[in-house]
CSV table of C-alpha atoms in Angstrom, one decimal:
chain,number,residue,atom,x,y,z
A,162,MET,CA,-29.5,16.8,21.6
A,163,ILE,CA,-26.8,15.4,19.3
A,164,ASP,CA,-28.1,12.7,17.0
A,165,LYS,CA,-26.0,11.9,13.9
A,166,ILE,CA,-27.9,8.8,13.0
A,167,TYR,CA,-29.5,8.9,9.5
A,168,SER,CA,-32.2,6.4,8.6
A,169,ASP,CA,-31.0,5.9,5.1
A,170,ALA,CA,-27.9,6.4,3.0
A,171,LEU,CA,-29.4,8.5,0.3
A,172,ALA,CA,-30.6,11.0,2.9
A,173,SER,CA,-27.1,11.3,4.3
A,174,LEU,CA,-25.7,12.3,0.9
A,175,GLN,CA,-28.3,14.7,-0.4
A,176,ASP,CA,-26.1,17.8,-0.3
A,177,VAL,CA,-23.2,16.4,-2.3
A,178,GLN,CA,-22.5,18.9,-5.1
A,179,ASP,CA,-21.3,18.4,-8.6
A,180,GLY,CA,-17.5,18.8,-8.7
A,181,ALA,CA,-17.1,17.8,-5.0
A,182,THR,CA,-14.0,16.0,-3.7
A,183,ILE,CA,-14.9,12.7,-2.0
A,184,LEU,CA,-12.5,10.8,0.2
A,185,ILE,CA,-13.5,7.1,0.0
A,186,GLY,CA,-12.2,4.6,2.6
A,187,GLY,CA,-11.1,1.1,2.0
A,188,PHE,CA,-8.1,-1.0,0.9
A,189,GLY,CA,-9.3,-3.2,-1.9
A,190,GLY,CA,-12.7,-4.4,-0.6
A,191,ALA,CA,-11.9,-4.2,3.1
A,192,GLY,CA,-13.4,-1.0,4.5
A,193,MET,CA,-15.0,0.1,1.3
A,194,PRO,CA,-18.4,1.7,2.1
A,195,HIS,CA,-20.4,0.0,-0.6
A,196,THR,CA,-23.8,1.2,0.7
A,197,LEU,CA,-22.7,4.8,0.7
A,198,ILE,CA,-21.2,4.6,-2.7
A,199,ASP,CA,-24.4,3.0,-4.1
A,200,ALA,CA,-26.3,6.0,-2.5
A,201,LEU,CA,-23.9,8.4,-4.1
A,202,ILE,CA,-24.5,6.8,-7.5
A,203,ALA,CA,-28.3,7.2,-6.9
A,204,GLN,CA,-27.9,10.8,-5.7
A,205,GLY,CA,-26.4,11.7,-9.1
A,206,ALA,CA,-23.5,14.1,-8.3
A,207,ARG,CA,-21.1,14.3,-11.2
A,208,ASP,CA,-17.6,15.6,-12.1
A,209,LEU,CA,-16.3,14.2,-8.8
A,210,THR,CA,-12.7,14.0,-7.6
A,211,VAL,CA,-12.3,10.8,-5.7
A,212,VAL,CA,-9.4,10.1,-3.3
A,213,SER,CA,-9.1,6.4,-2.4
A,214,ASN,CA,-6.2,3.9,-2.2
A,215,ASN,CA,-7.3,1.9,-5.1
A,216,ALA,CA,-9.4,2.6,-8.2
A,217,GLY,CA,-12.1,0.0,-7.7
A,218,ASN,CA,-12.4,-3.8,-7.8
A,219,GLY,CA,-14.7,-5.8,-10.0
A,220,THR,CA,-18.0,-4.0,-10.8
A,221,THR,CA,-19.2,-2.9,-7.4
A,222,GLY,CA,-18.4,-0.1,-4.9
A,223,LEU,CA,-15.9,2.4,-6.3
A,224,ALA,CA,-15.8,0.6,-9.6
A,225,ALA,CA,-19.5,1.1,-10.0
A,226,LEU,CA,-19.2,4.8,-9.4
A,227,LEU,CA,-16.4,5.0,-12.0
A,228,ALA,CA,-18.5,2.9,-14.5
A,229,ALA,CA,-21.4,5.4,-14.0
A,230,GLY,CA,-19.2,8.1,-15.4
A,231,ARG,CA,-19.4,10.3,-12.3
A,232,VAL,CA,-15.7,10.7,-11.6
A,233,ARG,CA,-13.5,13.2,-13.4
A,234,LYS,CA,-10.3,12.5,-11.5
A,235,ILE,CA,-9.0,9.9,-9.1
A,236,VAL,CA,-6.2,10.4,-6.6
A,237,CYS,CA,-4.8,7.0,-5.5
A,238,SER,CA,-1.7,4.9,-4.9
A,239,PHE,CA,-2.5,1.6,-6.6
A,240,PRO,CA,-5.1,1.7,-9.4
A,241,ARG,CA,-3.8,-1.3,-11.4
A,242,GLN,CA,-5.1,-4.6,-10.0
A,243,ALA,CA,-6.2,-7.9,-11.3
A,244,ASP,CA,-9.8,-6.8,-11.2
A,245,SER,CA,-9.5,-3.1,-11.9
A,246,PHE,CA,-10.9,-3.4,-15.5
A,247,VAL,CA,-13.4,-0.6,-15.1
A,248,PHE,CA,-10.7,1.9,-14.2
A,249,ASP,CA,-8.2,0.5,-16.8
A,250,GLU,CA,-10.7,1.1,-19.6
A,251,LEU,CA,-11.5,4.6,-18.5
A,252,TYR,CA,-7.8,5.5,-18.1
A,253,ARG,CA,-6.8,4.0,-21.5
A,254,SER,CA,-9.6,5.9,-23.2
A,255,LYS,CA,-8.5,9.1,-21.4
A,256,LYS,CA,-12.0,9.5,-19.7
A,257,ILE,CA,-10.5,9.8,-16.3
A,258,GLU,CA,-7.6,11.8,-14.9
A,259,LEU,CA,-5.2,10.0,-12.5
A,260,GLU,CA,-3.0,11.5,-9.8
A,261,LEU,CA,-0.7,8.7,-8.6
A,262,VAL,CA,0.6,9.2,-5.0
A,263,PRO,CA,2.8,6.9,-3.0
A,264,GLN,CA,0.6,5.3,-0.4
A,265,GLY,CA,2.3,6.8,2.7
A,266,ASN,CA,2.2,10.2,1.1
A,267,LEU,CA,-1.4,9.8,0.3
A,268,VAL,CA,-2.4,9.0,3.9
A,269,GLU,CA,-0.1,11.6,5.3
A,270,ARG,CA,-1.5,14.3,3.0
A,271,ILE,CA,-5.0,13.4,4.2
A,272,ARG,CA,-3.8,13.3,7.8
A,273,ALA,CA,-2.2,16.8,7.3
A,274,GLY,CA,-5.5,18.0,5.8
A,275,GLY,CA,-7.3,16.9,8.9
A,276,ALA,CA,-4.7,18.0,11.4
A,277,GLY,CA,-4.3,21.6,10.1
A,278,ILE,CA,-0.8,21.1,8.7
A,279,GLY,CA,0.1,23.5,5.9
A,280,ALA,CA,2.5,21.1,4.2
A,281,PHE,CA,5.2,18.6,5.2
A,282,PHE,CA,8.6,17.2,4.0
A,283,THR,CA,8.7,13.5,3.3
A,284,PRO,CA,11.6,11.3,2.1
A,285,THR,CA,9.2,9.1,0.2
A,286,GLY,CA,9.4,9.6,-3.6
A,287,TYR,CA,12.5,11.8,-3.5
A,288,GLY,CA,14.4,11.6,-6.8
A,289,THR,CA,11.6,9.7,-8.5
A,290,ALA,CA,9.1,10.7,-11.3
A,291,LEU,CA,6.4,11.1,-8.6
A,292,ALA,CA,8.3,14.0,-7.1
A,293,GLU,CA,9.0,15.8,-10.4
A,294,GLY,CA,8.5,19.5,-10.1
A,295,LYS,CA,8.0,19.4,-6.3
A,296,GLU,CA,10.0,21.5,-3.9
A,297,THR,CA,12.8,19.6,-2.1
A,298,ARG,CA,15.0,20.2,0.9
A,299,GLU,CA,18.0,18.6,2.5
A,300,ILE,CA,17.4,18.3,6.3
A,301,ASP,CA,20.2,16.8,8.5
A,302,GLY,CA,21.8,15.2,5.4
A,303,ARG,CA,18.7,13.6,4.1
A,304,ASN,CA,16.6,14.6,1.1
A,305,TYR,CA,12.9,15.3,1.4
A,306,VAL,CA,10.0,16.3,-0.9
A,307,LEU,CA,7.4,19.0,0.0
A,308,GLU,CA,3.8,17.5,-0.1
A,309,TYR,CA,0.6,19.4,0.4
A,310,PRO,CA,-2.6,18.4,2.3
A,311,ILE,CA,-5.6,16.8,0.8
A,312,ARG,CA,-9.0,17.7,2.1
A,313,GLY,CA,-12.4,16.5,1.1
A,314,ASP,CA,-15.9,18.0,0.8
A,315,PHE,CA,-17.1,14.6,2.0
A,316,ALA,CA,-15.5,11.5,3.4
A,317,LEU,CA,-17.4,8.2,3.0
A,318,ILE,CA,-16.1,5.5,5.3
A,319,LYS,CA,-17.1,2.1,6.7
A,320,ALA,CA,-16.9,1.4,10.4
A,321,GLU,CA,-18.2,-1.4,12.7
A,322,GLN,CA,-20.0,0.2,15.6
A,323,SER,CA,-21.2,3.7,16.4
A,324,ASP,CA,-23.3,5.6,18.9
A,325,ARG,CA,-25.4,8.7,18.2
A,326,TRP,CA,-22.5,10.9,18.9
A,327,GLY,CA,-20.6,9.3,16.0
A,328,ASN,CA,-17.9,7.6,18.0
A,329,LEU,CA,-16.5,4.7,15.9
A,330,THR,CA,-14.9,1.3,16.2
A,331,TYR,CA,-13.6,-0.7,13.2
A,332,ARG,CA,-13.2,-4.3,12.3
A,333,MET,CA,-9.7,-5.7,11.6
A,334,THR,CA,-8.0,-4.4,8.4
A,335,ALA,CA,-11.2,-2.6,7.4
A,336,ARG,CA,-9.9,0.3,9.5
A,337,ASN,CA,-7.2,1.3,7.1
A,338,PHE,CA,-7.9,4.9,5.8
A,339,GLY,CA,-11.2,5.4,7.8
A,340,PRO,CA,-9.9,7.2,10.9
A,341,ILE,CA,-7.7,9.5,8.8
A,342,MET,CA,-10.2,10.4,6.2
A,343,ALA,CA,-12.8,11.1,8.8
A,344,SER,CA,-10.7,14.0,10.1
A,345,ALA,CA,-10.1,15.6,6.7
A,346,ALA,CA,-13.5,16.2,5.2
A,347,LYS,CA,-16.1,19.0,5.7
A,348,THR,CA,-18.7,16.3,6.1
A,349,THR,CA,-17.8,12.8,7.2
A,350,VAL,CA,-20.4,10.0,6.7
A,351,ALA,CA,-19.8,6.6,8.2
A,352,GLN,CA,-21.7,3.5,7.4
A,353,VAL,CA,-21.7,1.1,10.4
A,354,ALA,CA,-22.9,-2.4,11.1
A,355,GLU,CA,-24.2,-1.6,14.5
A,356,VAL,CA,-25.5,1.5,16.4
A,357,LEU,CA,-25.3,1.2,20.2
A,358,PRO,CA,-26.9,3.3,22.9
A,359,LEU,CA,-24.7,6.2,24.2
A,360,GLY,CA,-22.4,4.8,26.8
A,361,ALA,CA,-22.4,1.3,25.5
A,362,LEU,CA,-19.1,1.7,23.6
A,363,ASN,CA,-16.1,1.1,25.8
A,364,PRO,CA,-14.4,4.6,25.7
A,365,GLU,CA,-11.0,2.9,25.8
A,366,ASN,CA,-11.9,1.2,22.5
A,367,VAL,CA,-13.2,4.2,20.5
A,368,VAL,CA,-10.9,4.6,17.5
A,369,THR,CA,-12.4,7.6,15.8
A,370,PRO,CA,-13.9,10.2,18.3
A,371,GLY,CA,-17.3,11.5,17.2
A,372,ILE,CA,-15.9,15.0,16.7
A,373,PHE,CA,-14.7,13.8,13.3
A,374,VAL,CA,-18.0,12.2,12.3
A,375,ASP,CA,-21.0,14.1,11.1
A,376,ARG,CA,-23.5,11.4,9.9
A,377,VAL,CA,-23.9,7.8,10.6
A,378,VAL,CA,-25.9,5.3,8.6
A,379,LYS,CA,-26.6,1.8,9.9
A,380,ILE,CA,-26.6,-0.8,7.1
A,381,GLU,CA,-28.6,-4.0,7.1
A,382,GLY,CA,-26.9,-7.3,6.4
A,383,GLN,CA,-23.8,-8.0,4.3
A,384,ASP,CA,-22.1,-5.1,2.7
A,385,GLY,CA,-19.2,-6.1,0.5
A,386,ALA,CA,-16.2,-7.7,2.2
A,387,GLY,CA,-16.3,-8.9,5.8
A,388,ARG,CA,-19.5,-8.8,7.8
B,202,MET,CA,31.2,-25.9,-16.2
B,203,SER,CA,27.5,-26.1,-16.1
B,204,TYR,CA,25.2,-24.7,-13.4
B,205,THR,CA,21.5,-24.9,-12.4
B,206,LYS,CA,19.6,-21.8,-11.4
B,207,TRP,CA,18.1,-21.7,-8.0
B,208,THR,CA,14.4,-22.3,-7.9
B,209,ARG,CA,12.1,-19.6,-6.5
B,210,GLN,CA,11.6,-21.9,-3.5
B,211,GLN,CA,15.3,-22.1,-3.0
B,212,MET,CA,15.6,-18.3,-3.3
B,213,ALA,CA,12.8,-17.8,-0.8
B,214,GLN,CA,14.4,-20.2,1.6
B,215,ARG,CA,17.8,-18.5,1.3
B,216,ILE,CA,16.1,-15.1,2.2
B,217,ALA,CA,14.2,-16.7,5.1
B,218,ASP,CA,17.5,-18.1,6.5
B,219,ASP,CA,18.9,-14.5,6.6
B,220,ILE,CA,16.1,-13.1,8.7
B,221,PRO,CA,17.0,-13.0,12.4
B,222,ASP,CA,14.8,-14.1,15.3
B,223,GLY,CA,12.7,-11.2,16.5
B,224,ALA,CA,12.8,-9.2,13.2
B,225,VAL,CA,9.9,-7.1,11.9
B,226,VAL,CA,9.5,-7.8,8.2
B,227,ASN,CA,7.4,-6.4,5.4
B,228,ILE,CA,7.0,-8.8,2.5
B,229,GLY,CA,6.1,-7.2,-0.9
B,230,ILE,CA,3.5,-8.4,-3.4
B,231,GLY,CA,4.5,-11.0,-5.9
B,232,MET,CA,7.6,-13.2,-5.8
B,233,PRO,CA,8.6,-12.2,-2.2
B,234,GLU,CA,5.3,-13.6,-0.9
B,235,MET,CA,6.9,-17.1,-1.0
B,236,VAL,CA,9.3,-16.1,1.8
B,237,ALA,CA,6.4,-16.1,4.2
B,238,ASN,CA,6.0,-19.9,3.8
B,239,CYS,CA,9.7,-20.5,4.5
B,240,LEU,CA,10.1,-18.8,7.8
B,241,PRO,CA,11.5,-21.2,10.4
B,242,PRO,CA,9.0,-21.9,13.2
B,243,GLU,CA,11.8,-21.7,15.8
B,244,LYS,CA,12.2,-18.1,15.0
B,245,GLU,CA,9.6,-15.5,16.1
B,246,ILE,CA,9.4,-13.2,13.1
B,247,LEU,CA,6.7,-10.5,13.0
B,248,LEU,CA,5.2,-9.8,9.6
B,249,HIS,CA,3.9,-6.3,9.0
B,250,SER,CA,1.3,-5.6,6.3
B,251,GLU,CA,0.9,-2.0,5.1
B,252,ASN,CA,-2.9,-2.2,5.4
B,253,GLY,CA,-2.6,-2.3,9.2
B,254,ILE,CA,-1.4,-5.6,10.5
B,255,LEU,CA,1.5,-6.4,12.8
B,256,GLY,CA,1.8,-10.2,13.5
B,257,MET,CA,0.2,-11.4,10.3
B,258,GLY,CA,-0.4,-15.1,10.1
B,259,PRO,CA,-0.8,-17.5,7.1
B,260,ARG,CA,-3.7,-18.0,4.8
B,261,PRO,CA,-6.8,-19.3,6.7
B,262,GLU,CA,-8.3,-22.8,6.1
B,263,PRO,CA,-10.8,-22.9,3.2
B,264,GLY,CA,-14.1,-21.5,4.5
B,265,GLN,CA,-12.5,-19.4,7.2
B,266,GLU,CA,-11.6,-16.4,5.0
B,267,ASP,CA,-12.8,-13.0,6.2
B,268,GLY,CA,-13.0,-10.1,3.7
B,269,ASP,CA,-12.0,-7.7,6.5
B,270,LEU,CA,-8.7,-9.6,7.2
B,271,ILE,CA,-6.5,-9.3,4.1
B,272,ASN,CA,-2.9,-8.6,3.2
B,273,ALA,CA,-1.3,-6.0,1.0
B,274,GLY,CA,-2.1,-8.2,-2.0
B,275,LYS,CA,-5.8,-8.3,-0.9
B,276,GLN,CA,-5.5,-12.0,-0.1
B,277,PRO,CA,-7.1,-13.5,3.0
B,278,VAL,CA,-4.8,-13.9,5.9
B,279,THR,CA,-5.0,-14.6,9.7
B,280,LEU,CA,-3.7,-12.8,12.8
B,281,LEU,CA,-1.3,-14.5,15.1
B,282,GLN,CA,-1.7,-14.3,18.9
B,283,GLY,CA,-0.3,-11.0,20.0
B,284,GLY,CA,-0.9,-9.5,16.6
B,285,CYS,CA,-2.8,-6.2,16.2
B,286,PHE,CA,-4.5,-3.8,13.8
B,287,PHE,CA,-4.0,-0.1,13.2
B,288,ASP,CA,-4.9,2.6,10.7
B,289,HIS,CA,-2.9,3.6,7.6
B,290,SER,CA,-1.2,6.6,9.2
B,291,THR,CA,0.3,4.4,12.0
B,292,SER,CA,1.2,1.7,9.5
B,293,PHE,CA,3.2,4.1,7.3
B,294,SER,CA,4.8,5.7,10.3
B,295,MET,CA,6.2,2.2,11.0
B,296,MET,CA,7.4,2.0,7.4
B,297,ARG,CA,8.7,5.5,6.7
B,298,GLY,CA,9.9,6.0,10.3
B,299,GLY,CA,12.5,3.2,10.2
B,300,HIS,CA,10.7,0.8,12.5
B,301,ILE,CA,10.6,-2.1,9.9
B,302,ASP,CA,13.8,-4.2,10.1
B,303,ILE,CA,13.6,-5.7,6.7
B,304,ALA,CA,11.5,-5.1,3.6
B,305,ILE,CA,11.6,-7.7,0.9
B,306,LEU,CA,10.7,-6.3,-2.5
B,307,GLY,CA,10.5,-7.5,-6.0
B,308,ALA,CA,12.2,-5.4,-8.7
B,309,PHE,CA,12.6,-4.8,-12.4
B,310,GLN,CA,16.2,-3.4,-11.9
B,311,VAL,CA,18.7,-2.8,-9.1
B,312,ALA,CA,21.7,-0.6,-9.7
B,313,GLU,CA,25.1,-0.9,-8.2
B,314,ASN,CA,24.5,2.3,-6.2
B,315,GLY,CA,21.5,0.6,-4.5
B,316,ASP,CA,18.8,2.4,-6.6
B,317,ILE,CA,15.7,0.3,-7.2
B,318,ALA,CA,13.1,0.4,-10.0
B,319,ASN,CA,10.0,-1.7,-9.3
B,320,TRP,CA,6.8,0.2,-9.8
B,321,SER,CA,6.6,1.1,-13.5
B,322,THR,CA,8.1,0.0,-16.8
B,323,GLY,CA,7.5,3.5,-18.0
B,324,LYS,CA,5.7,2.2,-21.1
B,325,PRO,CA,3.1,4.6,-22.5
B,326,ASP,CA,0.2,2.0,-22.3
B,327,ALA,CA,1.1,0.8,-18.8
B,328,ILE,CA,-1.2,1.8,-15.9
B,329,PRO,CA,1.1,3.0,-13.2
B,330,ALA,CA,0.7,1.8,-9.6
B,331,VAL,CA,3.1,2.4,-6.8
B,332,GLY,CA,1.3,1.5,-3.5
B,333,GLY,CA,3.7,1.4,-0.5
B,334,ALA,CA,6.9,0.5,-2.4
B,335,MET,CA,8.5,4.0,-2.2
B,336,ASP,CA,7.8,4.2,1.5
B,337,LEU,CA,9.3,0.8,2.2
B,338,ALA,CA,12.3,1.7,0.0
B,339,VAL,CA,13.2,4.8,1.9
B,340,GLY,CA,12.0,3.7,5.3
B,341,ALA,CA,13.0,0.1,6.1
B,342,LYS,CA,16.3,-0.5,7.9
B,343,ARG,CA,17.3,-3.1,5.3
B,344,VAL,CA,15.9,-3.6,1.9
B,345,PHE,CA,16.2,-7.1,0.4
B,346,VAL,CA,15.3,-7.6,-3.3
B,347,MET,CA,14.1,-10.9,-4.7
B,348,MET,CA,14.1,-11.2,-8.4
B,349,GLU,CA,15.3,-13.2,-11.4
B,350,HIS,CA,18.9,-12.2,-12.4
B,351,LEU,CA,17.9,-11.9,-16.1
B,352,THR,CA,14.8,-10.8,-18.0
B,353,LYS,CA,13.1,-13.3,-20.3
B,354,ASN,CA,15.2,-11.7,-23.1
B,355,GLY,CA,18.4,-12.4,-21.2
B,356,GLN,CA,19.0,-8.8,-20.1
B,357,SER,CA,20.5,-8.3,-16.7
B,358,LYS,CA,18.3,-6.8,-14.0
B,359,ILE,CA,21.5,-6.0,-12.1
B,360,VAL,CA,22.6,-2.8,-13.8
B,361,SER,CA,25.0,0.1,-13.5
B,362,GLN,CA,22.2,2.6,-13.7
B,363,CYS,CA,18.4,1.9,-13.7
B,364,SER,CA,16.7,2.7,-17.0
B,365,TYR,CA,13.2,2.2,-15.6
B,366,PRO,CA,11.5,4.8,-13.3
B,367,LEU,CA,13.1,4.8,-9.9
B,368,THR,CA,11.3,3.7,-6.7
B,369,GLY,CA,14.0,4.7,-4.3
B,370,LEU,CA,17.6,6.0,-4.4
B,371,GLY,CA,20.5,4.1,-2.9
B,372,CYS,CA,18.3,2.0,-0.6
B,373,VAL,CA,18.9,-1.6,-1.5
B,374,THR,CA,21.0,-3.6,0.9
B,375,ARG,CA,21.1,-7.1,-0.6
B,376,VAL,CA,19.8,-8.7,-3.8
B,377,TYR,CA,18.8,-12.4,-4.1
B,378,THR,CA,18.5,-13.7,-7.6
B,379,ASP,CA,18.3,-17.1,-9.1
B,380,LEU,CA,22.0,-17.0,-9.8
B,381,ALA,CA,23.6,-15.2,-6.9
B,382,VAL,CA,23.3,-13.3,-3.6
B,383,LEU,CA,24.8,-9.8,-3.9
B,384,ASP,CA,25.4,-7.1,-1.3
B,385,VAL,CA,25.3,-3.4,-2.3
B,386,THR,CA,28.4,-1.8,-1.0
B,387,PRO,CA,30.0,1.6,-1.5
B,388,GLN,CA,32.2,0.0,-4.1
B,389,GLY,CA,29.3,-1.6,-5.9
B,390,PHE,CA,28.0,-5.2,-6.0
B,391,SER,CA,29.8,-7.7,-3.9
B,392,VAL,CA,29.1,-11.4,-4.4
B,393,VAL,CA,28.0,-13.2,-1.2
B,394,GLU,CA,27.1,-16.5,-2.9
B,395,MET,CA,26.6,-18.0,-6.4
B,396,VAL,CA,24.9,-21.1,-7.7
B,397,GLU,CA,27.2,-24.0,-7.8
B,398,GLY,CA,29.3,-24.3,-11.0
B,399,LEU,CA,29.0,-20.6,-11.9
B,400,SER,CA,32.2,-18.6,-12.1
B,401,LEU,CA,32.6,-15.0,-11.1
B,402,GLU,CA,33.6,-14.2,-14.6
B,403,GLU,CA,30.5,-15.7,-16.1
B,404,LEU,CA,28.3,-14.0,-13.6
B,405,GLU,CA,29.9,-10.7,-14.4
B,406,ARG,CA,29.5,-11.3,-18.1
B,407,LEU,CA,25.8,-12.1,-17.6
B,408,SER,CA,25.3,-9.1,-15.3
B,409,GLY,CA,27.2,-6.5,-17.4
B,410,VAL,CA,28.5,-4.8,-14.3
B,411,THR,CA,31.7,-5.1,-12.3
B,412,LEU,CA,31.2,-7.6,-9.4
B,413,HIS,CA,33.5,-7.8,-6.4
B,414,ALA,CA,34.4,-11.1,-4.9
């Protein structure tokens, strides 16, 4: 029998190793898996590389993981925000390494990682500082930059509904990176608001097929943004 | 002769007037956000938001905000009837793949060859952030820039060559400033419109680049 449901978040992250690469879903607060991040902080893994669109907001979620000193390097597109003071301080005091990636390249690199693509040529960033040192090619009169895949040891994402096979639906703009990151990690853990019996999810509405999901944790009550 | 600069509201309205019925538009963070409030109701204009919305609606009434429904600036928004949600890969396929009709971006500098610099001042203490700007710059069918003509120190943001780090090469179509509307052409900047009372010579002097009538 296939049952991917974990009773608690900490149990779902027990095998995260020091030095692991963690893909963390979310765009700002929408889709950020706060419960899983809190569990990762409690679990204690250090020296992490985190791949996420932003570098944390306020003092909760990803910002709390950064503040706990667990992250060596962050790969993201938009670290600087009105409430990114935790990251700002770490960056200015050189306590964290930043790899800045244009947002479309970030998601496409993760998609490539999940889709078995070796590398891809993108027009985004050509001729800019973010493409310095990278291989380029002219194809049909247009210039492209070669970008390589990103894969994670773990992906932590937030979804709306699941079943015990790990099929997922999402809620509004909380979907963002979730379906892509789910495909690109050795172990994908999804926190969900609701677990339904097998067969209760309309198969036409499944956004992430369970093949990309290894563990599901049902959370209780409010978790960060949204519901 | 004296002249009065256009207000941001006037600039936003001027841009909105140029957006045709049926266009799919991505509005950048910052000054361009004002354009959303100026779109004429008689036109059906679809707003795209990079975080997975097509058919984005205005800010909700107080108390109706939902943290799962936000725009690129992380502000609460609504969804219009017919609107939809999608993941980031799909969203950036729309942007990079030439499916967005118009992107409206803010900028530090625009060069006469259409280069745009809008993501970093390059200062050593600055925290860089790029987001989806580079994808929009290369991918949108038309790139409109909305910015003040001069910096606070009076330096022109219309330049012969960008000194700030580039966002995209040769991609800007039209620039809307508080002094003029300029098209980027193979010959350089061409003046579409100027504030009343401003001469081409004076605009050229302020800009420090050759402007074509």
